[in-house]
């Protein structure tokens, strides 16, 4: 691992480089992202949108080291947030002509040199950079010709970097700027056919609705967004049923309804410490237990990973910077927040079991499942099952859905990754109740494994680190 001695100074040591297993590709069952040699890839992302604009070199190094230490392996960044976009050194990335030769001059540490540094520093930490090429609000400034030129520039510049993932779109409905998005994606893929690509859509939508049939799309992404149940706001983009705003598991189901089936991920759920609904800064803020719920609901429904977000981190808030969405905390203080530090336990859990055979299977929940916060959600392989219960309500679980006449059963606390062995159970339906108070940080994961399997040690009290 890398050891941080001080901001901007790192002592080199061994870091896990996931691309040593080959490039990222889609699994044979079309539900997961894996490496060429078959090694599973669990995407644990962070929305680091303004990283190229807000952090200097020393801060980039400090931040990416911290991300690696907490298990994050994908940084979602905006390459062009505006026209022009400037970095912290005052260097522009572009202008309305999209002639990038003006901004890549030898002898000048320009915008693109700084982005190169970010990509390379992420690689040194074993982290992928998911480049959102241009934010959706700017698409009306980029016609097909400019999109093609930009895509060629990006693809040629980063095709040989091992840690690139491409993101088309950027918080936009998929039917806006379609020709330009297609041109951008195809130009990148022509120059760089070796890195996977997706589309980042507007809140409460999935890329599967518009681009599932595109030859350039490798996996789908949805943005479940920041609204609470019943929060409509009347902005005209509402695309889901009433009072389902927080049910991000529904977008997994929607995406898998499309043909062909593609891997899917929640690329932007509710952020920790952001106001519910975004725009009323006096509204309650999403907390660690909310971001846990979004993560486990999405992954157990069938996502191949998950992206976390924090109000202050995504914009790299600091004193003297004009805040968006009521952010108050400096980004380096936000790195201490509980939700930020808890995401790694989901990654460790999923990588403890056979990865690509897993499916979401709600028939594991015997009887009537609950609504909203009482929704219990289950996933399983051939010989293991995982059940997430957010509210702590009693639940009935059907152990016959996996192999084995006997099942070893644990309870996992997603707050700290601790395990409690409950014992060996017969192969039938069992009811489970919880000691914790209803809806008071009582979320738990029930783990049941064919007693002949040894994925977990009965004496283990903590999940094993998996990077």
XYZ file of C-alpha atoms in Angstrom:
467
model
C 0.000 0.000 0.000
C 1.029 3.632 -0.328
C 1.893 5.427 2.883
C 0.956 9.093 3.090
C 3.784 10.958 4.820
C 2.364 14.424 4.253
C 0.232 16.135 1.662
C 2.118 15.877 -1.605
C 4.685 13.334 -0.369
C 4.196 9.596 -0.793
C 6.410 6.654 -0.009
C 5.951 4.076 -2.729
C 4.941 0.550 -1.818
C 2.871 -2.156 -3.444
C -0.614 -1.121 -4.568
C -3.188 -3.453 -6.112
C -3.532 -2.552 -9.802
C -6.781 -4.160 -10.966
C -5.882 -3.833 -14.658
C -3.100 -6.362 -14.076
C -5.961 -8.826 -14.629
C -6.577 -7.378 -18.092
C -8.949 -4.744 -19.364
C -12.530 -4.442 -18.151
C -15.134 -6.294 -20.153
C -18.712 -7.583 -19.834
C -19.285 -11.013 -18.285
C -20.759 -13.849 -20.362
C -24.133 -13.492 -18.640
C -24.141 -9.741 -19.469
C -24.846 -8.712 -15.866
C -21.388 -7.860 -14.542
C -18.127 -6.149 -15.383
C -15.095 -8.399 -15.066
C -11.461 -8.394 -16.161
C -10.276 -10.281 -19.214
C -8.894 -13.103 -17.080
C -12.263 -13.522 -15.330
C -11.390 -11.666 -12.112
C -14.526 -9.883 -10.845
C -14.623 -6.102 -10.662
C -16.761 -4.471 -7.991
C -17.143 -0.793 -8.873
C -17.019 1.313 -5.719
C -17.191 4.823 -7.092
C -17.254 8.357 -5.772
C -18.745 11.422 -7.445
C -15.612 13.568 -7.601
C -17.128 15.799 -10.245
C -15.033 18.971 -9.854
C -11.720 17.271 -9.113
C -9.973 18.643 -12.252
C -11.118 22.183 -11.478
C -10.789 22.504 -7.717
C -7.720 20.529 -6.536
C -4.029 21.274 -7.041
C -1.404 18.579 -7.465
C -0.707 18.075 -3.756
C -4.418 17.912 -2.971
C -5.026 15.430 -5.795
C -2.353 13.170 -4.331
C -3.749 13.445 -0.805
C -7.331 12.841 -1.909
C -6.644 9.844 -4.136
C -4.553 8.210 -1.433
C -7.483 8.588 0.948
C -9.868 7.153 -1.632
C -7.690 4.070 -2.045
C -7.448 3.595 1.715
C -11.258 3.606 1.987
C -11.677 1.117 -0.858
C -12.888 3.419 -3.649
C -11.689 2.320 -7.072
C -13.566 4.634 -9.474
C -13.619 8.457 -9.533
C -16.441 10.003 -11.579
C -15.192 13.372 -12.823
C -16.433 16.109 -15.134
C -13.870 16.825 -17.827
C -15.696 19.884 -19.194
C -18.143 21.446 -16.776
C -18.584 24.615 -18.837
C -17.231 26.388 -21.899
C -14.607 27.404 -21.073
C -13.630 25.234 -18.093
C -10.701 26.354 -15.917
C -8.597 24.447 -13.408
C -7.240 25.722 -10.081
C -4.190 27.124 -11.854
C -6.360 29.340 -14.047
C -5.650 27.304 -17.171
C -8.565 26.832 -19.609
C -9.475 23.519 -21.179
C -11.295 24.771 -24.242
C -13.334 27.435 -25.959
C -16.386 27.387 -28.175
C -14.332 26.263 -31.205
C -13.318 22.961 -29.576
C -9.842 23.419 -31.055
C -7.773 21.802 -28.315
C -4.424 22.492 -29.971
C -4.675 25.971 -28.446
C -4.642 24.504 -24.947
C -1.982 21.789 -25.227
C 1.156 23.871 -25.616
C 4.588 22.480 -24.819
C 6.254 24.200 -21.884
C 2.933 25.191 -20.268
C 1.344 23.170 -17.464
C -2.139 23.500 -18.898
C -5.540 22.063 -18.123
C -4.919 18.842 -19.997
C -1.521 18.345 -18.368
C -3.244 18.589 -14.989
C -5.870 16.085 -16.082
C -3.066 13.762 -17.208
C -1.551 14.111 -13.741
C -4.892 13.185 -12.137
C -5.214 10.103 -14.339
C -1.655 9.018 -13.548
C -1.989 9.643 -9.811
C -5.205 7.616 -9.809
C -3.367 4.806 -11.615
C -0.633 4.906 -8.974
C -3.388 4.215 -6.436
C -5.106 1.480 -8.461
C -8.094 3.708 -9.217
C -10.065 4.143 -12.441
C -11.078 7.571 -13.728
C -14.622 7.604 -15.145
C -14.470 10.618 -17.434
C -17.748 12.391 -18.019
C -16.581 14.096 -21.193
C -18.858 17.149 -21.133
C -21.720 17.916 -18.747
C -25.161 17.653 -20.290
C -25.999 21.326 -19.775
C -23.355 22.173 -22.372
C -24.565 19.872 -25.136
C -26.268 22.655 -27.076
C -22.791 24.159 -27.601
C -21.401 20.993 -29.185
C -22.730 19.949 -32.590
C -21.897 16.673 -34.331
C -18.731 18.043 -35.946
C -17.385 19.373 -32.646
C -18.403 16.201 -30.841
C -16.506 14.090 -33.346
C -13.412 16.277 -33.030
C -13.588 16.217 -29.229
C -14.089 12.469 -29.116
C -11.069 11.916 -31.348
C -8.963 14.185 -29.119
C -10.005 12.406 -25.916
C -9.730 8.899 -27.317
C -6.261 9.427 -28.729
C -4.997 11.174 -25.597
C -6.125 8.502 -23.118
C -6.321 5.265 -25.130
C -3.083 3.935 -23.648
C -3.931 4.739 -20.028
C -4.956 1.547 -18.193
C -7.483 3.194 -15.859
C -10.033 4.975 -18.061
C -13.806 4.467 -18.153
C -15.832 6.671 -20.510
C -19.052 8.408 -19.531
C -21.200 10.067 -22.186
C -23.999 12.425 -21.137
C -24.061 14.142 -17.774
C -27.279 14.671 -15.787
C -29.419 15.009 -18.907
C -32.441 13.313 -20.416
C -31.269 10.872 -23.050
C -33.368 12.357 -25.836
C -31.545 15.707 -25.621
C -28.586 16.084 -27.994
C -28.781 12.492 -29.177
C -26.847 13.025 -32.421
C -24.000 14.768 -30.611
C -23.815 12.109 -27.894
C -23.698 9.375 -30.522
C -20.988 11.233 -32.448
C -18.905 11.783 -29.314
C -19.195 8.150 -28.212
C -18.367 6.730 -31.626
C -15.374 9.006 -32.101
C -13.963 7.943 -28.730
C -14.576 4.267 -29.461
C -12.921 4.557 -32.867
C -9.759 5.947 -31.300
C -9.995 3.836 -28.141
C -11.848 0.519 -28.455
C -10.298 -0.895 -25.280
C -12.107 1.003 -22.517
C -15.730 0.470 -21.451
C -18.369 3.187 -21.832
C -21.720 4.247 -20.377
C -24.174 7.175 -20.380
C -24.888 9.265 -17.270
C -28.573 10.329 -17.351
C -30.771 12.785 -15.491
C -32.202 12.026 -12.078
C -34.909 9.379 -11.891
C -33.992 7.932 -15.301
C -31.817 5.165 -16.719
C -29.664 5.155 -19.832
C -31.418 1.917 -20.819
C -34.462 3.919 -21.900
C -32.581 5.591 -24.752
C -29.238 3.937 -25.480
C -29.551 0.258 -24.600
C -29.301 -0.734 -28.281
C -26.199 1.368 -29.031
C -23.101 -0.492 -30.117
C -20.938 1.887 -28.067
C -22.755 1.242 -24.756
C -21.121 -1.412 -22.567
C -23.220 -0.973 -19.424
C -26.215 1.029 -18.258
C -26.227 3.695 -15.593
C -29.132 5.256 -13.744
C -29.319 8.253 -11.446
C -31.766 7.574 -8.653
C -31.270 11.144 -7.481
C -31.788 13.120 -4.301
C -35.523 13.268 -3.643
C -37.433 11.712 -0.795
C -40.738 9.898 -1.090
C -43.475 12.221 -2.359
C -41.096 15.023 -3.331
C -42.104 16.017 -6.854
C -40.935 19.654 -7.141
C -42.932 20.079 -10.354
C -39.932 20.440 -12.647
C -41.513 18.594 -15.540
C -39.046 15.704 -15.741
C -40.891 13.247 -13.546
C -40.658 9.784 -15.075
C -41.629 7.351 -12.301
C -44.672 6.387 -10.260
C -45.781 8.557 -7.364
C -44.091 7.968 -4.026
C -41.310 5.730 -5.350
C -38.582 8.370 -5.381
C -36.239 6.531 -3.022
C -36.777 3.063 -4.503
C -33.575 2.898 -6.501
C -33.941 -0.876 -6.837
C -36.747 -0.191 -9.320
C -34.257 1.213 -11.847
C -32.323 -2.039 -11.766
C -35.504 -3.897 -12.674
C -36.319 -1.345 -15.398
C -32.863 -1.663 -16.909
C -32.927 -5.465 -16.933
C -36.270 -5.386 -18.745
C -34.475 -4.152 -21.860
C -32.914 -6.385 -24.480
C -30.073 -7.069 -24.677
C -29.436 -7.279 -20.936
C -26.505 -5.107 -19.890
C -24.722 -4.584 -16.575
C -26.206 -1.696 -14.607
C -25.156 0.627 -11.785
C -26.587 3.528 -9.777
C -24.152 6.255 -10.798
C -25.672 8.976 -8.637
C -27.879 8.221 -5.633
C -28.658 10.627 -2.796
C -25.480 12.190 -1.430
C -24.475 12.193 2.190
C -25.081 15.637 3.793
C -27.107 17.059 0.900
C -30.619 18.523 1.426
C -33.433 16.177 0.484
C -34.602 17.480 -2.869
C -31.467 19.648 -3.303
C -32.938 23.122 -3.456
C -34.398 23.831 0.008
C -31.328 24.177 2.209
C -33.466 24.025 5.352
C -34.684 20.522 4.424
C -33.381 17.467 6.292
C -30.097 16.126 4.936
C -29.382 12.611 3.786
C -27.367 10.696 6.378
C -25.060 7.688 6.501
C -27.949 5.255 6.946
C -29.581 6.668 3.811
C -26.506 6.191 1.631
C -26.120 2.665 3.008
C -29.711 1.880 2.066
C -29.233 3.128 -1.477
C -26.048 1.097 -1.855
C -27.399 -2.222 -0.561
C -30.755 -1.889 -2.299
C -29.079 -1.292 -5.664
C -26.430 -3.998 -5.404
C -28.756 -6.638 -3.985
C -31.214 -5.892 -6.804
C -28.465 -6.780 -9.293
C -26.065 -3.869 -9.796
C -22.420 -4.793 -10.380
C -21.249 -2.058 -7.984
C -22.269 1.309 -6.625
C -21.317 4.992 -6.618
C -21.304 6.985 -3.375
C -21.628 10.763 -3.211
C -21.082 13.529 -0.662
C -22.308 17.099 -0.992
C -18.944 18.625 -0.055
C -16.687 16.108 -1.801
C -18.416 16.225 -5.178
C -17.746 19.989 -5.407
C -14.580 19.989 -3.267
C -15.984 22.600 -0.953
C -13.522 24.740 1.012
C -13.589 28.100 2.779
C -13.763 30.906 0.251
C -15.483 28.806 -2.437
C -19.089 29.582 -3.345
C -21.041 26.507 -2.251
C -23.787 24.719 -4.150
C -26.705 22.921 -2.483
C -25.998 24.375 0.932
C -22.648 22.633 1.415
C -20.914 23.859 4.566
C -18.171 21.352 5.332
C -14.662 21.432 3.852
C -14.051 18.435 1.621
C -11.192 17.147 3.783
C -13.504 17.100 6.798
C -16.172 15.277 4.774
C -13.691 12.405 4.371
C -14.350 11.671 8.056
C -18.119 11.301 7.655
C -19.551 7.875 8.500
C -21.244 7.037 5.205
C -18.049 7.748 3.296
C -16.159 5.273 5.469
C -18.844 2.558 5.429
C -19.088 1.850 1.698
C -16.081 -0.476 1.658
C -17.926 -3.085 3.732
C -20.378 -3.650 0.887
C -17.462 -4.226 -1.487
C -15.783 -6.666 0.896
C -19.052 -8.547 1.347
C -19.787 -8.981 -2.349
C -16.265 -10.121 -3.193
C -16.387 -12.793 -0.475
C -18.703 -14.911 -2.666
C -18.837 -16.125 -6.292
C -19.508 -12.881 -8.098
C -20.920 -13.400 -11.572
C -23.381 -16.176 -10.712
C -25.274 -13.837 -8.382
C -28.805 -12.672 -9.187
C -31.396 -10.593 -7.385
C -34.098 -12.988 -6.205
C -36.950 -11.572 -4.167
C -38.683 -14.961 -3.916
C -36.261 -15.528 -1.032
C -38.543 -13.266 1.022
C -41.372 -15.545 2.114
C -44.821 -14.021 2.388
C -45.587 -10.356 1.803
C -42.624 -8.009 1.368
C -42.831 -4.455 2.699
C -43.017 -1.081 0.965
C -40.692 1.902 1.193
C -38.318 1.512 4.154
C -39.771 -1.900 4.987
C -38.632 -3.265 1.639
C -36.417 -6.291 2.277
C -34.181 -7.112 -0.656
C -32.299 -10.297 -1.406
C -29.612 -11.581 -3.729
C -28.140 -15.060 -4.094
C -25.712 -17.329 -5.829
C -26.078 -21.084 -6.121
C -25.024 -21.751 -2.529
C -25.297 -18.447 -0.680
C -27.841 -15.716 -0.112
C -27.635 -12.174 1.234
C -30.687 -10.327 2.567
C -30.701 -6.615 3.428
C -33.236 -5.374 5.968
C -33.164 -1.603 6.398
C -35.919 -1.002 8.935
C -35.316 -3.931 11.276
C -38.816 -5.345 10.793
C -39.333 -9.119 11.263
C -38.848 -11.110 8.070
C -39.334 -14.649 6.817
C -36.514 -16.098 4.694
C -36.741 -19.190 2.505
C -33.464 -21.116 2.793
C -34.546 -23.658 0.161
C -33.611 -21.184 -2.584
C -29.947 -22.210 -2.349
C -28.179 -25.565 -2.135
C -27.519 -27.451 1.093
C -29.570 -29.358 3.652
C -28.054 -27.181 6.363
C -27.226 -23.469 6.262
C -24.672 -21.521 8.249
C -26.125 -18.102 9.081
C -24.527 -14.807 10.076
C -25.753 -11.293 10.717
C -23.589 -8.484 9.348
C -23.651 -4.881 10.556
C -23.079 -2.618 7.529
C -22.010 0.227 9.814
C -18.718 -1.437 10.693
C -18.566 -4.746 8.812
C -18.815 -6.857 11.966
C -20.175 -10.410 11.790
C -22.204 -12.393 14.312
C -22.594 -16.142 13.732
C -26.192 -17.164 14.435
C -25.734 -20.920 14.007
C -26.666 -23.757 11.681
C -30.238 -23.786 10.350
C -32.424 -26.386 8.673
C -33.385 -26.072 5.015
C -36.789 -24.387 5.379
C -38.413 -20.980 5.930
C -37.202 -19.201 9.071
C -38.381 -16.007 10.734
C -35.844 -13.472 11.959
C -36.376 -10.584 14.347
C -33.934 -7.889 15.411
C -32.929 -6.429 18.755
C -32.528 -2.906 17.399
C -35.244 -0.263 17.425
C -37.340 0.056 14.279
C -35.790 2.487 11.753
C -33.020 3.506 14.158
C -29.790 2.463 12.413
C -31.086 -1.092 12.616
C -30.154 -2.111 9.065
C -28.516 -5.509 8.862
C -27.496 -8.101 6.280
C -28.514 -11.702 6.844
C -25.991 -14.098 5.298
C -26.909 -17.748 4.715
C -24.451 -20.206 3.166
C -24.625 -23.889 2.302
C -22.981 -25.448 5.374
C -20.617 -27.397 3.094
C -19.079 -24.163 1.820
C -16.335 -22.161 3.522
C -16.726 -18.630 2.147
C -16.842 -17.314 5.725
C -15.291 -18.625 8.912
C -17.773 -19.304 11.713
C -15.382 -17.661 14.165
C -14.915 -14.525 12.042
C -16.111 -11.333 13.719
C -15.189 -8.940 10.897
C -15.385 -9.010 7.119
C -12.051 -9.606 5.419
C -10.542 -6.714 3.472
C -10.876 -7.216 -0.290
C -9.500 -4.674 -2.726
